[in-house]
Short mmCIF file of C-alpha atoms in Angstrom, two decimals:
data_model
loop_
_atom_site.label_atom_id
_atom_site.label_comp_id
_atom_site.label_asym_id
_atom_site.label_seq_id
_atom_site.Cartn_x
_atom_site.Cartn_y
_atom_site.Cartn_z
CA MET A 24 -15.64 1.25 26.03
CA ASP A 25 -18.70 3.34 25.28
CA SER A 26 -17.69 4.51 21.81
CA TYR A 27 -16.79 2.76 18.56
CA LYS A 28 -13.18 1.72 18.06
CA ASN A 29 -11.77 0.90 14.64
CA PRO A 30 -10.75 -2.80 14.55
CA LEU A 31 -7.90 -1.95 12.19
CA GLU A 32 -6.32 0.01 15.03
CA GLU A 33 -7.19 -2.33 17.87
CA ARG A 34 -6.75 -5.73 16.24
CA TYR A 35 -4.93 -5.79 12.95
CA SER A 36 -2.58 -3.06 11.68
CA SER A 37 1.05 -2.43 12.53
CA ALA A 38 2.26 0.41 14.75
CA GLU A 39 4.22 1.87 11.82
CA MET A 40 1.20 2.16 9.51
CA LEU A 41 -1.02 3.42 12.32
CA TYR A 42 1.49 6.19 13.02
CA ASN A 43 1.72 7.07 9.32
CA PHE A 44 -1.98 7.96 9.31
CA SER A 45 -2.10 9.33 12.85
CA PRO A 46 -3.14 12.91 13.74
CA ASN A 47 0.37 13.61 15.05
CA ASN A 48 2.02 12.65 11.78
CA LYS A 49 -0.59 14.49 9.73
CA PHE A 50 -0.46 17.79 11.60
CA ARG A 51 3.31 17.71 12.07
CA ASN A 52 3.55 17.44 8.30
CA TRP A 53 1.22 20.43 7.99
CA ARG A 54 3.61 22.44 10.16
CA LYS A 55 6.67 21.18 8.27
CA LEU A 56 5.01 22.40 5.07
CA TRP A 57 4.26 25.81 6.58
CA ILE A 58 7.86 26.10 7.80
CA ALA A 59 9.30 25.12 4.41
CA LEU A 60 6.93 27.53 2.65
CA ALA A 61 8.04 30.39 4.88
CA GLU A 62 11.75 29.53 4.58
CA ILE A 63 11.69 29.45 0.77
CA GLN A 64 9.54 32.59 0.59
CA LYS A 65 12.12 34.34 2.77
CA GLU A 66 14.93 33.13 0.48
CA LEU A 67 12.99 34.58 -2.46
CA GLY A 68 12.84 38.01 -0.85
CA LEU A 69 9.57 38.18 1.09
CA ASN A 70 9.49 40.10 4.36
CA ILE A 71 9.89 37.13 6.69
CA THR A 72 12.41 37.23 9.55
CA ASP A 73 14.77 34.67 11.03
CA GLU A 74 12.95 35.16 14.34
CA GLN A 75 9.67 34.11 12.77
CA ILE A 76 11.23 31.02 11.19
CA SER A 77 12.90 30.07 14.48
CA GLU A 78 9.64 30.45 16.37
CA LEU A 79 7.82 28.26 13.86
CA LYS A 80 10.47 25.54 14.20
CA ALA A 81 10.52 25.74 18.01
CA ASN A 82 6.78 25.08 18.11
CA ALA A 83 6.55 22.55 15.28
CA ASP A 84 5.58 19.72 17.63
CA ASN A 85 3.70 21.89 20.12
CA ILE A 86 0.20 21.09 18.89
CA ASP A 87 -2.69 21.98 21.20
CA TYR A 88 -5.38 19.63 19.91
CA ARG A 89 -7.98 20.89 22.38
CA LYS A 90 -7.57 24.45 21.16
CA ALA A 91 -7.59 23.28 17.51
CA ALA A 92 -10.87 21.48 18.11
CA GLU A 93 -12.38 24.64 19.63
CA TYR A 94 -11.25 26.72 16.66
CA GLU A 95 -12.64 24.19 14.19
CA LYS A 96 -16.01 24.20 15.94
CA LYS A 97 -16.00 27.98 15.60
CA PHE A 98 -14.69 28.27 12.02
CA ARG A 99 -15.98 24.96 10.57
CA HIS A 100 -12.62 24.80 8.80
CA ASP A 101 -9.89 22.41 9.89
CA VAL A 102 -6.97 24.16 8.18
CA MET A 103 -7.80 27.59 9.56
CA ALA A 104 -8.29 26.04 12.99
CA HIS A 105 -4.70 24.79 12.88
CA VAL A 106 -3.38 28.05 11.40
CA HIS A 107 -4.77 29.90 14.40
CA THR A 108 -3.60 27.23 16.85
CA TYR A 109 -0.07 27.43 15.41
CA GLY A 110 -0.23 31.22 15.44
CA ASP A 111 -1.14 31.26 19.12
CA ALA A 112 1.91 29.09 19.86
CA ALA A 113 4.17 31.22 17.60
CA PRO A 114 2.70 34.77 17.82
CA ALA A 115 5.63 36.51 16.12
CA ALA A 116 5.12 34.31 13.04
CA LYS A 117 1.33 34.33 13.09
CA ARG A 118 0.99 36.87 10.27
CA ILE A 119 3.06 34.85 7.78
CA ILE A 120 1.75 31.31 8.43
CA HIS A 121 0.06 29.88 5.31
CA LEU A 122 1.03 32.98 3.30
CA GLY A 123 -0.40 32.78 -0.22
CA ALA A 124 -1.48 29.16 0.27
CA THR A 125 -4.82 27.41 0.09
CA SER A 126 -6.08 24.55 2.28
CA ALA A 127 -5.00 21.96 -0.27
CA PHE A 128 -1.40 23.11 0.19
CA VAL A 129 -1.18 21.34 3.54
CA GLY A 130 -4.04 18.87 3.05
CA ASP A 131 -3.17 17.46 -0.35
CA ASN A 132 0.60 17.54 0.03
CA THR A 133 0.33 15.72 3.35
CA ASP A 134 -1.97 13.12 1.77
CA LEU A 135 0.66 12.48 -0.88
CA ILE A 136 3.42 12.20 1.73
CA GLN A 137 1.36 9.69 3.69
CA MET A 138 0.57 7.69 0.56
CA ARG A 139 4.22 7.52 -0.43
CA ASP A 140 5.39 6.57 3.07
CA GLY A 141 2.55 4.07 3.36
CA LEU A 142 3.59 2.44 0.09
CA LEU A 143 7.17 2.19 1.37
CA LEU A 144 5.85 0.27 4.38
CA ILE A 145 3.74 -1.91 2.08
CA ARG A 146 6.84 -2.57 -0.04
CA LYS A 147 8.70 -3.86 3.02
CA GLN A 148 5.84 -6.18 3.89
CA LEU A 149 5.58 -7.37 0.28
CA VAL A 150 9.31 -8.09 0.03
CA ASN A 151 9.06 -10.31 3.10
CA VAL A 152 6.04 -12.22 1.77
CA ILE A 153 7.86 -12.69 -1.54
CA SER A 154 10.94 -13.91 0.34
CA GLY A 155 8.91 -16.40 2.39
CA LEU A 156 7.05 -17.73 -0.64
CA SER A 157 10.25 -18.08 -2.67
CA GLU A 158 11.95 -20.10 0.08
CA PHE A 159 8.86 -22.31 0.29
CA ALA A 160 8.76 -22.74 -3.50
CA LEU A 161 12.42 -23.79 -3.70
CA LYS A 162 12.12 -26.16 -0.74
CA TYR A 163 9.23 -28.02 -2.39
CA LYS A 164 10.08 -27.53 -6.07
CA ASP A 165 10.54 -31.28 -6.59
CA PHE A 166 7.75 -32.52 -4.35
CA PRO A 167 4.84 -33.81 -6.47
CA THR A 168 1.28 -32.89 -5.63
CA LEU A 169 -2.08 -33.36 -7.25
CA GLY A 170 -2.91 -30.52 -9.61
CA PHE A 171 -6.47 -29.29 -9.94
CA THR A 172 -8.47 -27.69 -12.72
CA HIS A 173 -12.10 -26.82 -11.90
CA TYR A 174 -11.15 -28.23 -8.47
CA GLN A 175 -11.09 -31.65 -10.09
CA PRO A 176 -7.93 -33.81 -10.06
CA ALA A 177 -5.73 -33.02 -13.06
CA GLN A 178 -2.11 -33.65 -14.01
CA LEU A 179 0.46 -33.49 -11.25
CA THR A 180 2.42 -30.37 -10.40
CA THR A 181 4.71 -29.75 -7.42
CA VAL A 182 4.06 -27.97 -4.15
CA GLY A 183 6.79 -25.49 -5.05
CA LYS A 184 5.52 -24.83 -8.56
CA ARG A 185 2.06 -24.07 -7.16
CA ALA A 186 3.67 -21.52 -4.83
CA THR A 187 5.15 -19.74 -7.86
CA LEU A 188 1.59 -19.05 -9.01
CA TRP A 189 0.98 -17.14 -5.78
CA LEU A 190 4.33 -15.44 -6.27
CA GLN A 191 3.56 -14.47 -9.86
CA SER A 192 0.51 -12.49 -8.75
CA LEU A 193 2.58 -10.69 -6.13
CA ILE A 194 5.34 -9.88 -8.60
CA LEU A 195 2.78 -8.18 -10.85
CA ASP A 196 1.56 -6.19 -7.84
CA PHE A 197 5.13 -5.34 -6.85
CA GLU A 198 5.95 -4.03 -10.31
CA GLU A 199 2.85 -1.82 -10.18
CA LEU A 200 3.81 -0.58 -6.71
CA GLU A 201 7.33 0.28 -7.86
CA PHE A 202 5.98 2.20 -10.84
CA PHE A 203 3.52 4.09 -8.66
CA ILE A 204 6.23 5.15 -6.20
CA GLU A 205 8.61 6.18 -9.00
CA THR A 206 6.01 8.29 -10.81
CA LEU A 207 4.11 9.78 -7.85
CA ARG A 208 3.89 13.56 -8.21
CA PHE A 209 3.71 16.18 -5.46
CA ARG A 210 1.06 18.86 -5.58
CA GLY A 211 3.55 21.50 -4.54
CA VAL A 212 2.55 25.18 -4.48
CA LYS A 213 -0.27 25.96 -6.91
CA GLY A 214 -2.65 28.48 -5.33
CA THR A 215 -6.40 28.52 -4.95
CA THR A 216 -7.44 27.31 -8.39
CA GLY A 217 -4.03 26.16 -9.59
CA THR A 218 -3.10 29.45 -11.26
CA ALA A 219 -0.76 30.64 -8.45
CA ALA A 220 -2.51 34.03 -8.61
CA SER A 221 -1.74 34.80 -4.95
CA PHE A 222 1.96 34.23 -5.57
CA LEU A 223 1.80 36.48 -8.62
CA GLU A 224 0.99 39.26 -6.15
CA LEU A 225 3.52 38.19 -3.53
CA PHE A 226 6.41 37.99 -6.03
CA ASP A 227 5.40 41.04 -8.07
CA GLY A 228 4.67 39.00 -11.16
CA ASP A 229 7.97 37.06 -11.17
CA TYR A 230 6.90 33.64 -12.45
CA SER A 231 10.42 32.20 -12.06
CA LYS A 232 10.14 32.64 -8.29
CA VAL A 233 6.81 30.82 -8.26
CA LYS A 234 8.33 27.91 -10.18
CA HIS A 235 11.35 27.86 -7.86
CA LEU A 236 9.07 27.79 -4.81
CA ASP A 237 7.09 24.92 -6.32
CA ARG A 238 10.14 22.83 -7.21
CA GLU A 239 12.20 23.58 -4.10
CA LEU A 240 9.42 22.83 -1.65
CA SER A 241 8.60 19.55 -3.42
CA ALA A 242 12.25 18.50 -3.37
CA ARG A 243 12.49 19.16 0.37
CA PHE A 244 9.79 16.57 0.92
CA GLY A 245 11.48 13.97 -1.25
CA PHE A 246 9.54 14.41 -4.50
CA ASP A 247 11.44 14.91 -7.74
CA LYS A 248 8.21 14.93 -9.74
CA VAL A 249 5.61 17.68 -9.37
CA PHE A 250 2.22 18.16 -11.01
CA GLY A 251 2.73 20.60 -13.88
CA VAL A 252 -0.87 21.74 -13.60
CA SER A 253 -3.65 21.31 -11.07
CA GLY A 254 -6.90 22.80 -9.94
CA GLN A 255 -7.03 23.54 -6.24
CA THR A 256 -6.26 19.88 -5.54
CA TYR A 257 -4.04 17.21 -7.03
CA ASP A 258 -5.81 15.01 -9.57
CA ARG A 259 -8.07 12.62 -7.65
CA LYS A 260 -7.10 9.94 -10.15
CA ILE A 261 -4.14 9.44 -7.79
CA ASP A 262 -6.51 8.27 -5.08
CA ALA A 263 -8.29 5.94 -7.50
CA LYS A 264 -4.95 4.56 -8.72
CA VAL A 265 -3.54 3.90 -5.25
CA LEU A 266 -6.77 2.22 -4.13
CA ALA A 267 -6.68 0.07 -7.29
CA LEU A 268 -3.11 -0.93 -6.45
CA LEU A 269 -4.05 -1.84 -2.89
CA SER A 270 -7.06 -3.74 -4.23
CA ASN A 271 -4.77 -5.74 -6.53
CA ILE A 272 -2.58 -6.73 -3.60
CA ALA A 273 -5.70 -7.74 -1.68
CA GLN A 274 -6.84 -9.87 -4.63
CA SER A 275 -3.53 -11.74 -4.68
CA ALA A 276 -3.71 -12.35 -0.96
CA HIS A 277 -7.29 -13.59 -1.20
CA LYS A 278 -6.35 -16.04 -3.97
CA PHE A 279 -3.56 -17.44 -1.80
CA THR A 280 -5.83 -17.89 1.18
CA ASN A 281 -8.57 -19.52 -0.89
CA ASP A 282 -6.06 -22.12 -2.06
CA LEU A 283 -4.64 -22.59 1.42
CA ARG A 284 -8.09 -23.09 2.96
CA LEU A 285 -8.90 -25.73 0.35
CA LEU A 286 -5.57 -27.45 0.97
CA GLN A 287 -6.15 -27.32 4.72
CA ASN A 288 -9.49 -29.06 4.19
CA LEU A 289 -7.60 -31.75 2.27
CA LYS A 290 -5.14 -31.90 5.21
CA GLU A 291 -2.22 -31.34 2.81
CA ILE A 292 -0.98 -27.91 3.87
CA GLU A 293 -1.93 -26.03 7.01
CA GLU A 294 -1.44 -22.51 8.33
CA PRO A 295 0.18 -22.23 11.78
CA PHE A 296 -1.88 -23.46 14.73
CA GLU A 297 -0.52 -22.49 18.12
CA LYS A 298 -0.34 -24.71 21.20
CA ASP A 299 -3.19 -23.00 23.07
CA GLN A 300 -5.17 -21.87 20.01
CA ILE A 301 -8.87 -22.80 19.98
CA GLY A 302 -10.45 -23.60 16.63
CA SER A 303 -14.08 -23.73 17.73
CA SER A 304 -15.97 -22.91 20.92
CA ALA A 305 -18.09 -26.02 20.39
CA MET A 306 -15.98 -28.50 18.39
CA ALA A 307 -12.78 -29.04 20.33
CA TYR A 308 -11.07 -30.92 17.49
CA LYS A 309 -11.38 -28.07 14.97
CA ARG A 310 -8.27 -26.40 13.45
CA ASN A 311 -9.90 -23.52 11.63
CA PRO A 312 -7.76 -21.49 9.19
CA MET A 313 -8.46 -18.23 11.04
CA ARG A 314 -5.46 -16.37 9.59
CA SER A 315 -6.46 -17.12 6.02
CA GLU A 316 -10.07 -16.26 6.76
CA ARG A 317 -9.01 -12.96 8.32
CA ILE A 318 -6.99 -12.09 5.22
CA GLY A 319 -9.98 -12.95 3.04
CA SER A 320 -12.26 -10.78 5.12
CA LEU A 321 -9.92 -7.78 5.06
CA ALA A 322 -9.24 -8.28 1.35
CA LYS A 323 -12.93 -8.04 0.51
CA PHE A 324 -13.07 -4.76 2.44
CA VAL A 325 -10.11 -3.32 0.50
CA MET A 326 -11.51 -4.39 -2.85
CA SER A 327 -14.81 -2.69 -2.02
CA LEU A 328 -13.02 0.60 -1.21
CA SER A 329 -11.49 0.86 -4.69
CA SER A 330 -14.88 1.67 -6.19
CA SER A 331 -15.34 4.49 -3.70
CA SER A 332 -12.24 6.40 -4.80
CA ALA A 333 -13.09 5.76 -8.45
CA MET A 334 -16.48 7.44 -7.97
CA VAL A 335 -14.83 10.41 -6.24
CA ALA A 336 -12.38 10.88 -9.12
CA ALA A 337 -15.18 10.67 -11.66
CA THR A 338 -17.45 13.23 -9.98
CA GLN A 339 -15.11 16.12 -9.13
CA TRP A 340 -16.37 19.49 -10.44
CA PHE A 341 -14.08 21.89 -12.29
CA GLU A 342 -11.16 23.11 -10.13
CA ARG A 343 -12.40 21.50 -6.88
CA THR A 344 -15.40 20.27 -4.94
CA LEU A 345 -15.50 19.19 -1.30
CA ASP A 346 -17.50 15.99 -1.65
CA ASP A 347 -14.20 14.11 -1.75
CA SER A 348 -13.06 15.09 1.75
CA ALA A 349 -14.99 12.81 4.09
CA ASN A 350 -14.60 9.93 1.65
CA LYS A 351 -10.81 10.36 1.48
CA ARG A 352 -10.50 10.53 5.26
CA LEU A 353 -12.14 7.11 5.47
CA ALA A 354 -11.16 5.19 2.36
CA ILE A 355 -7.46 5.88 1.89
CA PRO A 356 -6.12 5.38 5.44
CA GLN A 357 -8.30 2.33 6.02
CA ALA A 358 -7.27 0.70 2.75
CA PHE A 359 -3.61 1.15 3.69
CA LEU A 360 -4.19 -0.13 7.21
CA ALA A 361 -6.09 -3.17 5.94
CA VAL A 362 -3.44 -4.12 3.36
CA ASP A 363 -0.76 -3.63 5.99
CA ALA A 364 -2.66 -6.08 8.20
CA ILE A 365 -3.16 -8.53 5.32
CA LEU A 366 0.56 -8.66 4.59
CA LEU A 367 1.50 -8.91 8.25
CA ILE A 368 -0.82 -11.93 8.60
CA TRP A 369 0.53 -13.44 5.35
CA ASN A 370 4.08 -13.15 6.68
CA ASN A 371 2.94 -14.80 9.90
CA ILE A 372 1.49 -17.72 7.91
CA MET A 373 4.69 -18.20 5.91
CA ASN A 374 6.73 -18.25 9.13
CA GLY A 375 4.86 -21.35 10.32
CA ILE A 376 3.21 -23.04 7.34
CA VAL A 377 3.09 -26.86 7.59
CA VAL A 378 3.19 -29.38 4.72
CA TYR A 379 1.87 -32.90 5.32
CA GLU A 380 3.88 -34.88 2.77
CA LYS A 381 2.38 -38.32 3.43
CA ARG A 382 -1.13 -36.97 2.99
CA ILE A 383 -0.17 -35.39 -0.33
CA GLN A 384 1.38 -38.65 -1.49
CA LYS A 385 -1.77 -40.59 -0.56
CA HIS A 386 -3.95 -38.25 -2.61
CA ILE A 387 -1.59 -38.68 -5.55
CA MET A 388 -1.77 -42.44 -5.42
CA ASP A 389 -5.59 -42.29 -5.24
CA GLU A 390 -5.60 -40.59 -8.65
CA LEU A 391 -2.33 -41.52 -10.34
CA PRO A 392 -3.58 -44.85 -11.75
CA PHE A 393 -6.16 -43.00 -13.83
CA MET A 394 -3.50 -40.56 -15.05
CA ALA A 395 -1.25 -43.43 -16.10
CA THR A 396 -3.82 -44.93 -18.49
CA GLU A 397 -2.65 -42.83 -21.45
CA TYR A 398 0.87 -44.18 -20.97
CA ILE A 399 -0.51 -47.74 -20.83
CA ILE A 400 -2.36 -47.30 -24.12
CA MET A 401 0.77 -45.95 -25.83
CA GLU A 402 2.93 -48.81 -24.55
CA GLU A 403 0.39 -51.45 -25.62
CA VAL A 404 0.23 -50.00 -29.14
CA LYS A 405 4.04 -50.06 -29.32
CA ALA A 406 3.89 -53.75 -28.35
CA GLY A 407 1.59 -54.41 -31.33
CA GLY A 408 -1.86 -53.92 -29.78
CA ASP A 409 -4.87 -52.22 -31.37
CA ARG A 410 -5.35 -48.75 -29.98
CA GLN A 411 -9.16 -48.88 -29.95
CA GLU A 412 -9.30 -52.31 -28.35
CA ILE A 413 -6.78 -51.30 -25.67
CA HIS A 414 -8.71 -48.09 -25.00
CA GLU A 415 -11.90 -50.11 -24.38
CA ILE A 416 -10.13 -52.54 -22.02
CA ILE A 417 -8.68 -49.65 -20.01
CA ARG A 418 -12.01 -47.82 -20.03
CA VAL A 419 -13.84 -50.82 -18.56
CA HIS A 420 -11.18 -51.32 -15.86
CA SER A 421 -11.27 -47.60 -15.04
CA MET A 422 -15.04 -47.55 -14.63
CA GLU A 423 -14.93 -50.59 -12.33
CA ALA A 424 -12.12 -49.09 -10.25
CA SER A 425 -14.01 -45.80 -10.02
CA LYS A 426 -17.08 -47.68 -8.81
CA LYS A 427 -15.00 -49.33 -6.08
CA VAL A 428 -13.80 -45.91 -4.89
CA LYS A 429 -17.04 -43.93 -5.15
CA ILE A 430 -19.75 -46.46 -4.35
CA GLU A 431 -18.03 -49.02 -2.16
CA GLY A 432 -15.59 -46.60 -0.49
CA LYS A 433 -12.61 -48.88 -1.22
CA GLU A 434 -9.09 -48.16 -2.45
CA ASN A 435 -8.38 -47.56 -6.13
CA ASP A 436 -7.47 -51.00 -7.56
CA LEU A 437 -7.00 -49.98 -11.20
CA ILE A 438 -3.29 -50.86 -11.26
CA GLU A 439 -3.95 -54.29 -9.82
CA ARG A 440 -6.69 -54.91 -12.42
CA ILE A 441 -4.38 -53.90 -15.27
CA LEU A 442 -1.46 -55.99 -14.00
CA ASN A 443 -3.72 -59.05 -13.74
CA ASP A 444 -5.22 -58.63 -17.22
CA SER A 445 -3.54 -61.29 -19.41
CA SER A 446 -4.75 -59.63 -22.62
CA LEU A 447 -2.36 -56.72 -22.02
CA LYS A 448 1.18 -57.27 -23.28
CA MET A 449 3.11 -54.41 -21.66
CA ASP A 450 6.16 -54.95 -19.44
CA LYS A 451 4.73 -55.09 -15.91
CA GLU A 452 8.02 -54.21 -14.18
CA LYS A 453 8.55 -51.21 -16.45
CA PHE A 454 4.99 -50.11 -15.83
CA MET A 455 5.52 -50.05 -12.03
CA GLU A 456 8.63 -47.91 -12.52
CA VAL A 457 6.61 -45.45 -14.55
CA LEU A 458 4.15 -44.98 -11.67
CA ASP A 459 6.71 -42.87 -9.78
CA PRO A 460 4.91 -39.48 -9.35
CA ALA A 461 8.10 -37.68 -10.33
CA ASN A 462 7.50 -38.89 -13.89
CA PHE A 463 4.29 -36.87 -14.11
CA ILE A 464 5.38 -33.37 -12.99
CA GLY A 465 6.73 -32.16 -16.33
CA PHE A 466 9.19 -29.27 -16.06
CA ALA A 467 7.77 -28.00 -12.73
CA PRO A 468 11.09 -28.10 -10.81
CA VAL A 469 13.12 -26.24 -13.44
CA GLN A 470 10.28 -23.78 -14.07
CA THR A 471 10.28 -23.00 -10.36
CA GLU A 472 14.04 -22.49 -10.27
CA GLU A 473 14.04 -20.27 -13.36
CA PHE A 474 11.16 -18.15 -12.12
CA ILE A 475 12.81 -17.55 -8.75
CA GLU A 476 16.17 -16.79 -10.35
CA ASN A 477 14.92 -14.52 -13.13
CA GLU A 478 11.98 -12.68 -11.56
CA VAL A 479 12.13 -13.02 -7.79
CA ARG A 480 15.83 -12.96 -6.95
CA PRO A 481 16.41 -9.46 -8.45
CA ILE A 482 13.74 -8.02 -6.13
CA LEU A 483 15.12 -9.78 -3.06
CA SER A 484 18.67 -8.71 -3.90
CA LYS A 485 17.65 -5.09 -4.46
CA TYR A 486 15.76 -4.91 -1.17
CA SER A 487 17.75 -7.36 0.95
CA GLU A 488 17.92 -4.83 3.80
CA LEU A 489 14.11 -4.99 4.13
CA ILE A 490 14.00 -8.75 4.75
CA GLY A 491 13.19 -9.67 8.33
CA LEU A 492 10.30 -8.21 10.30
CA ASN A 493 8.14 -8.96 13.32
CA ALA A 494 5.04 -10.71 11.99
CA ASP A 495 3.40 -11.48 15.33
CA LEU A 496 -0.37 -11.03 15.40
CA LYS A 497 -2.10 -8.74 17.88
CA VAL A 498 -4.93 -11.20 18.37
#
């Protein structure tokens, strides 16, 4: 307990995402890359033996981290530290490990593998949030609620239709994620400055063998797209793009939690609150929206990281410069871990979200009389009244009713005032029928159904095998 621990590891992120960015996964991928490089080089005619390949494979998971740390302290070079550590474990193959390669061969290719696999984990989390939101939207597609513009009461919508707004943001993020995964390129085998000069020597000038090595190795790691050109490293725009994508997901999550926190204050919708959960150390009655606040906090962190990778991409020099390294080690894994945590918490919220229908209905009826005034004016004109005179009558009643609510703290009595005004000719019974909130929600139910059917259902059908995950919180 005497040294700093990353909260993302201890408190928030899933075991799967933590493993994806773990030292074991990283350095095992380094060794898989070295093995694949040697295997393909042997197939292309280099003097590499079956014994050497077998020894490399037998020791692929035999990583002596203590020895690697000692070598790195000596060499001040992490890749060469692991080359020597691997060579000590596989002495017969020591001379051919990393043959013709540069540090970015293992470093950059592993980064791309971890990004891709991290995005696949993010996709699973996203699919489950989308599934939970879509079920919620359909369940409450017909249930009227007070709409807000400028956080002031506006025309009615439905609880389900509002959920489609959260969904729409996520669908945009999901489309961007899908495109990123589909178009992600592997660095492959490019050499020290991207010219493959070392492989020119190894293959006696046979460029076709270099291209085969590049394509074959990339395919073995699941990439059908490879950078056609590079410097020593892959284009750092990839880092900026993936951080922008993660930032977009964080923005959508933050928007959802802002709305939910406001609704929880109104006591209309509430995130889960467990039996023994404590809202405040001082105020025993409190039911703080800690899940939503945690998402908001993590989301701000992710959004801030996107500028970091953008600055790195903008300030790279020529074929490579090392001022990206420490930044990448921090920004990329932590952004993935934070978004993973955000989506896990979001799934947890959707698994236990509570809607207080009576409270929503009360808020509607506090405001609905004012919303009905336009209908009253139209009906009075149809019955032969003067539009301007009717408008003034309604205006006066509205101001008096508003005074009762705001100054005297009483119930809205606008409807009663209108019904008792003998100068108004409209059909009183018909007017009361019109005050059903369902008459003020427009096409919200059908819009919700169409959106789910046309834009959400295809995603859920395509990835149905991903639906269902453990969304329990660590703390």
